Short mmCIF file of N, CA and C in Angstrom, two decimals:
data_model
loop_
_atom_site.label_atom_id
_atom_site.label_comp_id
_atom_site.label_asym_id
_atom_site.label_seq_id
_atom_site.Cartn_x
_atom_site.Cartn_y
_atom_site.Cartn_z
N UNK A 1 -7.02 -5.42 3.51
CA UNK A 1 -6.13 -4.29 3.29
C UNK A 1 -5.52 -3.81 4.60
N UNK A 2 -6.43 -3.18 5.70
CA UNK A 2 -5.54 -3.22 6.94
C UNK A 2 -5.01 -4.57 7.13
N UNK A 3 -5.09 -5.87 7.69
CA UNK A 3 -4.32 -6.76 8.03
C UNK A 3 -2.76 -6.31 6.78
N UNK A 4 -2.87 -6.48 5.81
CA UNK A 4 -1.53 -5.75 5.02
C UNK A 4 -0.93 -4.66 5.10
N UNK A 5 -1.58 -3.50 5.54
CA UNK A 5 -0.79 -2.58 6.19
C UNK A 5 -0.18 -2.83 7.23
N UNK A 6 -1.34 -3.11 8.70
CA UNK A 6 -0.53 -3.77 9.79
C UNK A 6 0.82 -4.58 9.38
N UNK A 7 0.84 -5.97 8.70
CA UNK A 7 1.78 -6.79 8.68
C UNK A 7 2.72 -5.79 7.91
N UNK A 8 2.72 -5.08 6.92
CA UNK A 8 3.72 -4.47 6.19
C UNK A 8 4.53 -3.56 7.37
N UNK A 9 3.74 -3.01 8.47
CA UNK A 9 4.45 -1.98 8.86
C UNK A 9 5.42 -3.10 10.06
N UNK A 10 4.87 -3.95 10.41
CA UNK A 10 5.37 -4.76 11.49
C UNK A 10 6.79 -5.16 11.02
N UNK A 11 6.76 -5.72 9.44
CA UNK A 11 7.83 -6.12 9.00
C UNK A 11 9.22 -5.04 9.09
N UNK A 12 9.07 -3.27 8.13
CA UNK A 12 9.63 -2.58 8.19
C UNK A 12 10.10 -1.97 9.64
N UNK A 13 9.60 -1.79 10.21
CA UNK A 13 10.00 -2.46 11.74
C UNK A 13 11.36 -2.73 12.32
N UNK A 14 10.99 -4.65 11.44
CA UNK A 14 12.16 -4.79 12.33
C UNK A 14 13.19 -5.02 11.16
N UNK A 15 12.81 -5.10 10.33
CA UNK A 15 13.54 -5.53 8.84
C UNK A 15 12.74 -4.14 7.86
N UNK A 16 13.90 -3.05 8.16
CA UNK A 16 13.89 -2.07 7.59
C UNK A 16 14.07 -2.48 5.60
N UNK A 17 13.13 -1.94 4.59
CA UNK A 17 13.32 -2.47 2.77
C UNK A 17 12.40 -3.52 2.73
N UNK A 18 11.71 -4.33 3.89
CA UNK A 18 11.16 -5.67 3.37
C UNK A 18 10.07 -5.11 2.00
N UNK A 19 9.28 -4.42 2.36
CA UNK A 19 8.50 -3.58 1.67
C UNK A 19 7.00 -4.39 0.91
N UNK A 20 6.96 -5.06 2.43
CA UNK A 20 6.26 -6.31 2.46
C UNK A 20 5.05 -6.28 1.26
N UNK A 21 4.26 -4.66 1.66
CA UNK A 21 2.55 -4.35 0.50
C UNK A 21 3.36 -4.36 -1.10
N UNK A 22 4.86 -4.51 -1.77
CA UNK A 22 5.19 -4.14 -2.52
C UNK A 22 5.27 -5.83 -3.22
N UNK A 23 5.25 -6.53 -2.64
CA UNK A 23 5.96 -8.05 -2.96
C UNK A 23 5.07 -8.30 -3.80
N UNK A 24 5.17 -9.16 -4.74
CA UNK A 24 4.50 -10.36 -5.08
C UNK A 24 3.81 -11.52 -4.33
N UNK A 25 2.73 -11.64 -4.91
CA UNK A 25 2.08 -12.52 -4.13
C UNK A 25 3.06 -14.00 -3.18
N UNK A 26 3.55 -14.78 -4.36
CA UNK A 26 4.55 -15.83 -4.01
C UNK A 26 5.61 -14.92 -3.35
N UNK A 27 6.12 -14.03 -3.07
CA UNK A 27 6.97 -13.58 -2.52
C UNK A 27 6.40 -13.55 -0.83
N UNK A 28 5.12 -12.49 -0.87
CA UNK A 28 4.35 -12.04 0.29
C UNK A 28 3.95 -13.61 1.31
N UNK A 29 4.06 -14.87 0.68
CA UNK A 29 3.61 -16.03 1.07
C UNK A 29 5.07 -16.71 1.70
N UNK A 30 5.93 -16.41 0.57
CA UNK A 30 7.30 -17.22 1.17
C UNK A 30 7.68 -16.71 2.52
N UNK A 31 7.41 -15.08 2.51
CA UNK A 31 7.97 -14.21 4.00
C UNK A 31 6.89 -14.61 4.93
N UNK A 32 5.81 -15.13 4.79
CA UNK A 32 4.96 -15.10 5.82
C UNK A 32 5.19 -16.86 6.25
N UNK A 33 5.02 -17.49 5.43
CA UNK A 33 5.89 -18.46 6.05
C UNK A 33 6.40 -18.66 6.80
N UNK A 34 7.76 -18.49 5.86
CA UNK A 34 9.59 -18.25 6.79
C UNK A 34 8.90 -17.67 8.42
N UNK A 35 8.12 -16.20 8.20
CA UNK A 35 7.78 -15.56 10.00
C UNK A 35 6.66 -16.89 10.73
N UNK A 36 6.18 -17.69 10.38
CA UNK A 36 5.50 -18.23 10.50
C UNK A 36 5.85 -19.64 11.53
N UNK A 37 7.08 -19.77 11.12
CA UNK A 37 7.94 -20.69 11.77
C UNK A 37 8.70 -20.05 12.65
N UNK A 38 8.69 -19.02 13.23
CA UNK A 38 9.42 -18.71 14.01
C UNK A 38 8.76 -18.17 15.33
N UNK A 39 9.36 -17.96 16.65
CA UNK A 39 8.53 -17.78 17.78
C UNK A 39 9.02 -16.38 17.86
N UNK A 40 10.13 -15.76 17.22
CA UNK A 40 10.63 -14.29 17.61
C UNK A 40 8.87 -13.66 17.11
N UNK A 41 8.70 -12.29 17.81
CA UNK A 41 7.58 -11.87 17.38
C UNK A 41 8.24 -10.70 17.11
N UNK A 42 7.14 -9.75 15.93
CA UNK A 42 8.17 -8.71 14.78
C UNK A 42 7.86 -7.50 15.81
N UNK A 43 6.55 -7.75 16.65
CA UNK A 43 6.08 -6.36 17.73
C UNK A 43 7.34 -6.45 18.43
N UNK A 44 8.13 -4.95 18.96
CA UNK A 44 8.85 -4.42 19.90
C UNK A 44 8.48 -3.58 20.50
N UNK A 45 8.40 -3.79 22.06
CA UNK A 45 8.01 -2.40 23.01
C UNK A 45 9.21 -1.25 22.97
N UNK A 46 10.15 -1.33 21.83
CA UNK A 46 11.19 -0.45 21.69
C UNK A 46 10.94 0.37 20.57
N UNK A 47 10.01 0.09 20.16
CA UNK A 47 9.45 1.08 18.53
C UNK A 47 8.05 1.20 18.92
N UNK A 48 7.34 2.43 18.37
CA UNK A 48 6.23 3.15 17.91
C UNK A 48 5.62 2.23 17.02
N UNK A 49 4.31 2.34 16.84
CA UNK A 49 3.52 1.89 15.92
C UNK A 49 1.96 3.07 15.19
N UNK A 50 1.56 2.94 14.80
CA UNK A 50 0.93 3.27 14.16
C UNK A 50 -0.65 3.16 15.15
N UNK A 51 -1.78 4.26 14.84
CA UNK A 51 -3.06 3.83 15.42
C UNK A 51 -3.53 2.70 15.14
N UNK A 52 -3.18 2.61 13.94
CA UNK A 52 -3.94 1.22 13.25
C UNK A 52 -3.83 0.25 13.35
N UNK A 53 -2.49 0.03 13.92
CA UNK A 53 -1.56 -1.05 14.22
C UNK A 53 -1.90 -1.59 15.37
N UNK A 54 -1.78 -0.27 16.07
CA UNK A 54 -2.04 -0.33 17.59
C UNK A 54 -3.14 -1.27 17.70
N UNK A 55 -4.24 -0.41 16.97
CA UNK A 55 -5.68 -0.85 17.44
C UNK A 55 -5.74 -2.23 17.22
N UNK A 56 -4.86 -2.78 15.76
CA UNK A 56 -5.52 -3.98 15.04
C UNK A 56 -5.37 -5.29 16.06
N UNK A 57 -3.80 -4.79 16.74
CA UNK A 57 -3.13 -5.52 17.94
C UNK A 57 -3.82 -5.52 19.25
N UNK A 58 -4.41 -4.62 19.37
CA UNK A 58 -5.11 -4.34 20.68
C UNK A 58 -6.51 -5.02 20.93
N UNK A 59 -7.25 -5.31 19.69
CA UNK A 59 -8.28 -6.01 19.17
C UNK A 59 -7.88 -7.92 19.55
N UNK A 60 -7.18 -8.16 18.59
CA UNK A 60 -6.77 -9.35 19.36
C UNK A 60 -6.16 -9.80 20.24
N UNK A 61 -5.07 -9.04 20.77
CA UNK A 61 -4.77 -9.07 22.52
C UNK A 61 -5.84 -9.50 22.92
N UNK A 62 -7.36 -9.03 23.10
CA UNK A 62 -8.33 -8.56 24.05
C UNK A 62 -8.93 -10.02 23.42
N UNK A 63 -8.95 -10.45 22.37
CA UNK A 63 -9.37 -11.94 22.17
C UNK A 63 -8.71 -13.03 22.83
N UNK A 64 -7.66 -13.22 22.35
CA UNK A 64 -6.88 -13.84 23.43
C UNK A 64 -7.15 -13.71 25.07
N UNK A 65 -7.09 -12.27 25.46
CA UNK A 65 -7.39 -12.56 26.92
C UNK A 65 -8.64 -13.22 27.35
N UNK A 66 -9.77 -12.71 26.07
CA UNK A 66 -11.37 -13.80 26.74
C UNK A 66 -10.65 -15.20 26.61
N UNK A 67 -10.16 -15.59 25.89
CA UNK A 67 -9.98 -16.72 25.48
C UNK A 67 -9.60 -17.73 26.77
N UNK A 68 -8.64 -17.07 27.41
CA UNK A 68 -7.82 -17.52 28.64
C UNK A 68 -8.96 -17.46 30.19
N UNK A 69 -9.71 -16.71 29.84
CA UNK A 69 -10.66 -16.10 30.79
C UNK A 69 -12.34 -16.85 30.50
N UNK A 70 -12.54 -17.16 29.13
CA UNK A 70 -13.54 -17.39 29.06
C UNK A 70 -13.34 -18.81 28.04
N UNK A 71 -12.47 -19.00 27.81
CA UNK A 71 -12.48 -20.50 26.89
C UNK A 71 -12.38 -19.85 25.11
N UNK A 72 -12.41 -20.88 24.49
CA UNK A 72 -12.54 -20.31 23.72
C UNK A 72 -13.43 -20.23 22.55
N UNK A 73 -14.87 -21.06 23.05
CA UNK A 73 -15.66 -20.32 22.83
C UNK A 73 -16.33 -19.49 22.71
N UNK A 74 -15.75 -18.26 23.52
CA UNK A 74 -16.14 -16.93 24.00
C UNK A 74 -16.38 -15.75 23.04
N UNK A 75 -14.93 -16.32 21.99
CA UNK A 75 -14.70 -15.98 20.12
C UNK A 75 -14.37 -17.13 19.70
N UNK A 76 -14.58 -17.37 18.74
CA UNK A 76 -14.35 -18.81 18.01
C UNK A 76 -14.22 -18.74 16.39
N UNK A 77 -14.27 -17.64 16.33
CA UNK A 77 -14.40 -17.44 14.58
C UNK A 77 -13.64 -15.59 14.47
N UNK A 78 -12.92 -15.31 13.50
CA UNK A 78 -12.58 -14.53 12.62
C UNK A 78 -12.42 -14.30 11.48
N UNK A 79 -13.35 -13.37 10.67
CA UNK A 79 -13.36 -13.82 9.43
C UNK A 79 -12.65 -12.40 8.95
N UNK A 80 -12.55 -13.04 7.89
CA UNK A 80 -11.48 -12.19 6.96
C UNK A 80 -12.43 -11.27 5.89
N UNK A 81 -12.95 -10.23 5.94
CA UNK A 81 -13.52 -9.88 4.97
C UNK A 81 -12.99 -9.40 3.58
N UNK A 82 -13.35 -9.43 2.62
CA UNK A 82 -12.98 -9.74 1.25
C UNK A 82 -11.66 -10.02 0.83
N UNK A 83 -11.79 -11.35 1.73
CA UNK A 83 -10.15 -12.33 1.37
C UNK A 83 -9.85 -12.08 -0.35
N UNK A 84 -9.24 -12.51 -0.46
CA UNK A 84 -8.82 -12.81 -1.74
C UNK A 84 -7.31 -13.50 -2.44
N UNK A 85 -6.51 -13.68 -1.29
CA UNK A 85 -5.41 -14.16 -1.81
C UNK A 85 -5.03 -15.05 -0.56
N UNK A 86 -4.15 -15.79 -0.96
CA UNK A 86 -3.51 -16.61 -0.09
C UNK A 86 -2.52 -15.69 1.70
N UNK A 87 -2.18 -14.47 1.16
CA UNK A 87 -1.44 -14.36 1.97
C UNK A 87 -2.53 -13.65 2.77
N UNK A 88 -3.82 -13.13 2.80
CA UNK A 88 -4.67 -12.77 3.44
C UNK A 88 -4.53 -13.65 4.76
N UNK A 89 -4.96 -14.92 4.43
CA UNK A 89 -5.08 -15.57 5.53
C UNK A 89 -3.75 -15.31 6.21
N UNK A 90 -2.52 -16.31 5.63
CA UNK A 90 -1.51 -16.27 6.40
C UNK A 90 -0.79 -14.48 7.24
N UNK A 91 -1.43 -13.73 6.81
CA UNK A 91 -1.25 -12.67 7.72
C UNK A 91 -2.10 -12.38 8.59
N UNK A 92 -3.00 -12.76 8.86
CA UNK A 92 -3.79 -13.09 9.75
C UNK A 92 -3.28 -13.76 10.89
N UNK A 93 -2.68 -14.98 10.15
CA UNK A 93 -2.06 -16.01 11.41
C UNK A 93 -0.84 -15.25 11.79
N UNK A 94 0.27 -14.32 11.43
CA UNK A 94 0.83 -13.49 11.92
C UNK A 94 0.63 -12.98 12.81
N UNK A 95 -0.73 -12.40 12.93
CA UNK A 95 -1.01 -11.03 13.46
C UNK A 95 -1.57 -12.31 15.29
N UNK A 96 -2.32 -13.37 14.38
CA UNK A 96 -2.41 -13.80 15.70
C UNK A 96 -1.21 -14.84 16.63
N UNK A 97 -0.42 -14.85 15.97
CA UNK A 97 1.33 -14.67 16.68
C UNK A 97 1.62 -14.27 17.84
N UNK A 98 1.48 -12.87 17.24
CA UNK A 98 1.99 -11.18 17.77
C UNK A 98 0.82 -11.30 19.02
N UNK A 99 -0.35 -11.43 18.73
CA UNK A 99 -1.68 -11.77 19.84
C UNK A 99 -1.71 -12.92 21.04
N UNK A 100 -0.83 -13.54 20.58
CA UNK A 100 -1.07 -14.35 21.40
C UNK A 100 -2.04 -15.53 21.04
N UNK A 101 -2.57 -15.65 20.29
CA UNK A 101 -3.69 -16.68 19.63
C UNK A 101 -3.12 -17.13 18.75
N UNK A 102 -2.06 -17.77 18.55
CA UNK A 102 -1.06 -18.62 17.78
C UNK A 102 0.09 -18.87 18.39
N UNK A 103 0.88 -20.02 18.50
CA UNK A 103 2.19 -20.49 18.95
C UNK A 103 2.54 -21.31 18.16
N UNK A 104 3.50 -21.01 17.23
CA UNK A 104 4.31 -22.26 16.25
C UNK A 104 4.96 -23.24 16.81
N UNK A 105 5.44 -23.04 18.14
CA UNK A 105 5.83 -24.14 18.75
C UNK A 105 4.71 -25.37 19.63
N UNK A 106 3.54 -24.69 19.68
CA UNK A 106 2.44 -25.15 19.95
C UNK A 106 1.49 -25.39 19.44
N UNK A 107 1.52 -26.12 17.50
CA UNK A 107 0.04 -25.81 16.53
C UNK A 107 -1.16 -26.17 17.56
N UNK A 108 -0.51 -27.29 18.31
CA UNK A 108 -2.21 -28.51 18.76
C UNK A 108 -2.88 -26.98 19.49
N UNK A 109 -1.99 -25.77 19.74
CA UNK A 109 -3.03 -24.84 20.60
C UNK A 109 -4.07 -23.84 19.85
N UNK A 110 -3.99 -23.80 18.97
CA UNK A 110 -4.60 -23.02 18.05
C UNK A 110 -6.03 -22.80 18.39
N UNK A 111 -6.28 -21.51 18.64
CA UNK A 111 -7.28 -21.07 19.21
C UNK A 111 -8.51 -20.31 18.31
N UNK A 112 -8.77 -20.16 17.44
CA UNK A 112 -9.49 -19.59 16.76
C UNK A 112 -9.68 -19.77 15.11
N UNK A 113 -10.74 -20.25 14.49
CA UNK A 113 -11.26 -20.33 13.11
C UNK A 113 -10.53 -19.14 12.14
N UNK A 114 -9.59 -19.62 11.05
CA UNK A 114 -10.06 -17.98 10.45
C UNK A 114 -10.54 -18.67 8.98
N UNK A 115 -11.75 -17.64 9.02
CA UNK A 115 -12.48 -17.80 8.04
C UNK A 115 -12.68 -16.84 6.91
N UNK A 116 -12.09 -16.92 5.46
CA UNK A 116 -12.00 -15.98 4.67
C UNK A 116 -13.40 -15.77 4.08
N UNK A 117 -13.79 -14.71 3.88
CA UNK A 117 -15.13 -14.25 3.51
C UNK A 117 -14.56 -13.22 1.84
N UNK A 118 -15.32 -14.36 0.89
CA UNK A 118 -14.53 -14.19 -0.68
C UNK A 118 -16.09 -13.35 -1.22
N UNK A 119 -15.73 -12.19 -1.38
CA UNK A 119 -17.12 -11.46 -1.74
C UNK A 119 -17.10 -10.64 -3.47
N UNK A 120 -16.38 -10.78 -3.66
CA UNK A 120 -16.65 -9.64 -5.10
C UNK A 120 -15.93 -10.62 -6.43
N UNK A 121 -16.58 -10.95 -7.81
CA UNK A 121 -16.49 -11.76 -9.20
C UNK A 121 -15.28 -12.25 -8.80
N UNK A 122 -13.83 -11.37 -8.88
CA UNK A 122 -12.89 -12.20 -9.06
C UNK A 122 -12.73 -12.55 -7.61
N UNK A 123 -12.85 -12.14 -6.60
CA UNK A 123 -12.89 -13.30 -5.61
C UNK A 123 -13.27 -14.71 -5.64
N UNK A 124 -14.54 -14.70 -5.97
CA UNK A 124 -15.34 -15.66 -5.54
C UNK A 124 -14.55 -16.90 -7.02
N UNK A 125 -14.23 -15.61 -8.27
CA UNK A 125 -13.35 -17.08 -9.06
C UNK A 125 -11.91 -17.43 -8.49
N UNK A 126 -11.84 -16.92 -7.74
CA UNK A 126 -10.04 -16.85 -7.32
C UNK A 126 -10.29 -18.09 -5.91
N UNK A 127 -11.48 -18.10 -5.21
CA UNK A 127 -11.23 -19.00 -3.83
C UNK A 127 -10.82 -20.40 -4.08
N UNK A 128 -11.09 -21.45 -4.92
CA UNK A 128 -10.53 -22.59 -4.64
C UNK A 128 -8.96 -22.43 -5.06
N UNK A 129 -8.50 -21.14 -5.54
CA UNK A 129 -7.26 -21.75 -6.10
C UNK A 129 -6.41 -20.69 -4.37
N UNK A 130 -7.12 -19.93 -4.08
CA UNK A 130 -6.44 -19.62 -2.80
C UNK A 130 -6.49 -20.69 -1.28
N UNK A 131 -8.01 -21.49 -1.49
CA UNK A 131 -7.78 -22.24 -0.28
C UNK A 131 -6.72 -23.09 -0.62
N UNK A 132 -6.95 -23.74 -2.25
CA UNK A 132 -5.59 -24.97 -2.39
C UNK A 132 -4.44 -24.80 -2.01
N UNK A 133 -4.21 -22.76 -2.72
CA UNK A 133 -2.39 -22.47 -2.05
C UNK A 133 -1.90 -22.89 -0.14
N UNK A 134 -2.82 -22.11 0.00
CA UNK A 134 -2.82 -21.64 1.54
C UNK A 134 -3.08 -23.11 2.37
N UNK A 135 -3.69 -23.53 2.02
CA UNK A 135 -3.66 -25.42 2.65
C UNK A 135 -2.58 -26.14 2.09
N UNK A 136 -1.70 -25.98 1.30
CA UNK A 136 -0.55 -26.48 0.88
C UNK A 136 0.32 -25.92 1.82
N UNK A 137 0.10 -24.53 2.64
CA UNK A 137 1.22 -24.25 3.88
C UNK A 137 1.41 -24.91 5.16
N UNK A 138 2.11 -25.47 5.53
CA UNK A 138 2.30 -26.33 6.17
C UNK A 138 1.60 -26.30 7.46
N UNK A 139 2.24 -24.36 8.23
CA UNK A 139 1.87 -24.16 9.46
C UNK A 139 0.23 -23.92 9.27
N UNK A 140 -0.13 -23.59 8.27
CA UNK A 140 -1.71 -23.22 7.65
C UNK A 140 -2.50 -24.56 8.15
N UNK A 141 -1.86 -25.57 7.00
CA UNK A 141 -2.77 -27.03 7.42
C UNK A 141 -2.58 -27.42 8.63
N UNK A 142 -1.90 -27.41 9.59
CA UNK A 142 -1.52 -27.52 10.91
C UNK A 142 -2.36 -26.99 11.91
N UNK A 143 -2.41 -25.76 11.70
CA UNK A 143 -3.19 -24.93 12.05
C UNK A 143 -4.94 -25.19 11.85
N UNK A 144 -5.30 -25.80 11.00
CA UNK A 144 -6.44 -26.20 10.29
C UNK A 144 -7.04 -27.68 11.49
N UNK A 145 -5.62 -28.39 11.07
CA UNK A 145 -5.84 -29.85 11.74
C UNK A 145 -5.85 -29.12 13.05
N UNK A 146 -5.28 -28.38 13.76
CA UNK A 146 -5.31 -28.41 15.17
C UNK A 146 -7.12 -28.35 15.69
N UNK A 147 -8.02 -27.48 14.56
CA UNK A 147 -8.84 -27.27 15.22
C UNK A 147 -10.22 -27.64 14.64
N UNK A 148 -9.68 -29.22 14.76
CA UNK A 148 -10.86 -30.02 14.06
C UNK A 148 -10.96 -30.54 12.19
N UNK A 149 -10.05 -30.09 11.88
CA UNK A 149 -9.74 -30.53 10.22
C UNK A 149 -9.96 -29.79 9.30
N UNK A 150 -11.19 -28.81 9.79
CA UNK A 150 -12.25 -28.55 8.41
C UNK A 150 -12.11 -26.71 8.60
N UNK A 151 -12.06 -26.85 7.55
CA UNK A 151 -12.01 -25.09 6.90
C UNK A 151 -13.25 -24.66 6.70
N UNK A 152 -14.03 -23.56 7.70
CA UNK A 152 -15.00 -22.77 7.00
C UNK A 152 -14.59 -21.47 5.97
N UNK A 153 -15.42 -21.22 4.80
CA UNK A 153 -15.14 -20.45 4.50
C UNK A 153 -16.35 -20.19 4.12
N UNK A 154 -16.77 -18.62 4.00
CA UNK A 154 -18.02 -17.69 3.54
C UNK A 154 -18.00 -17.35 2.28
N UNK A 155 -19.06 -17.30 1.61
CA UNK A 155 -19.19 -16.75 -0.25
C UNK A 155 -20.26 -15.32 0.31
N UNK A 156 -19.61 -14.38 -0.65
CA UNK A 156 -20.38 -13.13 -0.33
C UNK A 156 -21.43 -12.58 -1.28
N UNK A 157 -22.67 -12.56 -1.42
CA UNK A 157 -23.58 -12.36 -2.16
C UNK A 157 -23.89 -10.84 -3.02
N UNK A 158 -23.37 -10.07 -1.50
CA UNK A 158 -23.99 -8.78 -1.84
C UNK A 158 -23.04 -7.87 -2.31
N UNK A 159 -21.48 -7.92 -1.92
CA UNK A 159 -20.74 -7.47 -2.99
C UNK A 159 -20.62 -8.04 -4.54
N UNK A 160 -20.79 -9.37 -4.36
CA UNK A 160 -20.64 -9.61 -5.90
C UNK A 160 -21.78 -9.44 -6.31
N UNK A 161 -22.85 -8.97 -6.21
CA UNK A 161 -24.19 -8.71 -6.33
C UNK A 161 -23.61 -7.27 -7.36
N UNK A 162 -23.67 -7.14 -7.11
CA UNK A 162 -23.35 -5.34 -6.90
C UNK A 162 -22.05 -5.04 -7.92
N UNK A 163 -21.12 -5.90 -7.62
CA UNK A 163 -19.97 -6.45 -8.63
C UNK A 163 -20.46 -6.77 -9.94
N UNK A 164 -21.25 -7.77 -9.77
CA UNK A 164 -21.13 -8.38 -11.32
C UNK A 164 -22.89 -8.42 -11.71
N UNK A 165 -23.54 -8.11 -10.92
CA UNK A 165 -24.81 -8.11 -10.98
C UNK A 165 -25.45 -9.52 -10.70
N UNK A 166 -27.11 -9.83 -10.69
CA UNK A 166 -27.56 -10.55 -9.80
C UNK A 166 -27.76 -11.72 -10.88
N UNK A 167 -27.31 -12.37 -11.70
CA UNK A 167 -27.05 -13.29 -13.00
C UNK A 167 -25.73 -13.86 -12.39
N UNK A 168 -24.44 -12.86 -12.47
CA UNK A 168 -23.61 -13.55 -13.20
C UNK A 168 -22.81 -13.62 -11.68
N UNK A 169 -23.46 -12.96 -10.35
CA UNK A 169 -23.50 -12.91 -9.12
C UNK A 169 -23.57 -14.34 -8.55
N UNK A 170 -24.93 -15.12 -9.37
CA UNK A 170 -25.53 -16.39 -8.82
C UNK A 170 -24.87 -17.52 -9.48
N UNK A 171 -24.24 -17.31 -10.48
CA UNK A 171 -23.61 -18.25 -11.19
C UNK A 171 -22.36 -18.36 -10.34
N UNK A 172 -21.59 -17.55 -10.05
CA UNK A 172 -20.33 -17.47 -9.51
C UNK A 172 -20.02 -18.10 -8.08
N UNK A 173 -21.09 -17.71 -7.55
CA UNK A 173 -21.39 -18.06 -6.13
C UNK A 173 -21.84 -19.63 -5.87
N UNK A 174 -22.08 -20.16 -7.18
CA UNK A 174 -22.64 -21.54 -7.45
C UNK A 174 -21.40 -22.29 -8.13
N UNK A 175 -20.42 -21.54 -8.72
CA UNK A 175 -19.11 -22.04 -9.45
C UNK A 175 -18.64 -22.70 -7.87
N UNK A 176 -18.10 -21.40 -7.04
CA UNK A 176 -17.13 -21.15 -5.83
C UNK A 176 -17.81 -22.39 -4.87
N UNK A 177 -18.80 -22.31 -4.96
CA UNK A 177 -19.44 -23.52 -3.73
C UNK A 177 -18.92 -24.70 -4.00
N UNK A 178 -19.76 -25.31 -5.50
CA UNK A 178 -19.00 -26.40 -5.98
C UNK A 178 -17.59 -26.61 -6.22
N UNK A 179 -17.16 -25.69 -6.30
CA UNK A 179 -15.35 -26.01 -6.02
C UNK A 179 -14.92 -26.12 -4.90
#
């Protein structure tokens, strides 16, 4: 939900109506895309942003800089907590754009895992059909291949615990694996 605020406000920004949190899913995927391929970045030191924004940006700046400073093992993983859709991820890879921990003109540089963490019933039934979308994106699988092939992704126990209870919790979590 913040990563979608952030990206929503980034968009209105610079493309005043996009009304990015309002889209449709296939909509929210086509725009992240389309930004996806491009090296313009939507941050301007000529506009205001938001605390949240600030911070969310300021957070990965500061990854990126270990990164350069310490390799990048230093962070090596970001996970997405209670992913759930395709454009989760790909705003993610936005945000790490804007950070500096992504270059579209550079996939082979790709610096960091992101790993969606699918925690609550309809998550955990919704993940193979979101990794399939989101690995069908080009800069996504690119992004994937740059850093070793393989996609981690996390199943969450204790929200869907809690979600759907500890039955239909274990079944689900045993669906999502095997898929």
């Amino acid at each position: 939900e913040v990563h979608q605020r952030v990206v929503h406000e980034l968009f209105e920004n610079v493309r005043p109506g996009t009304r990015y949190e309002a889209l449709a899913e296939s909509d929210k995927i086509r725009l992240l895309t389309e930004e996806l391929r491009s090296s313009q970045l939507l941050m301007t030191p000529l506009r205001t942003y938001s605390a949240e924004t600030a911070s969310e940006l300021s957070v990965l700046r500061e990854a990126a800089e270990a990164h350069k400073h310490y390799g990048r093992v230093s962070i090596p993983n970001y996970i997405i907590s209670k992913a759930g859709s395709p454009s989760d991820l790909l705003e993610v890879m936005v945000l790490f754009r804007e950070a500096g921990l992504f270059r579209p003109d550079e996939p082979e540089a790709a610096s960091m895992n992101i790993i969606p963490l699918f925690e609550t019933i309809s998550d955990l039934r919704r993940s193979h059909d979101v990794m399939q979308t989101v690995l069908a994106v080009e800069a996504y699988r690119t992004y994937v291949e740059a850093l070793g092939g393989k996609q981690e992704i996390m199943l969450g126990y204790s929200d869907s615990n809690k979600d759907g209870g500890y039955l239909t919790s274990g079944w689900e979590l045993y669906k999502a694996e095997t898929a």
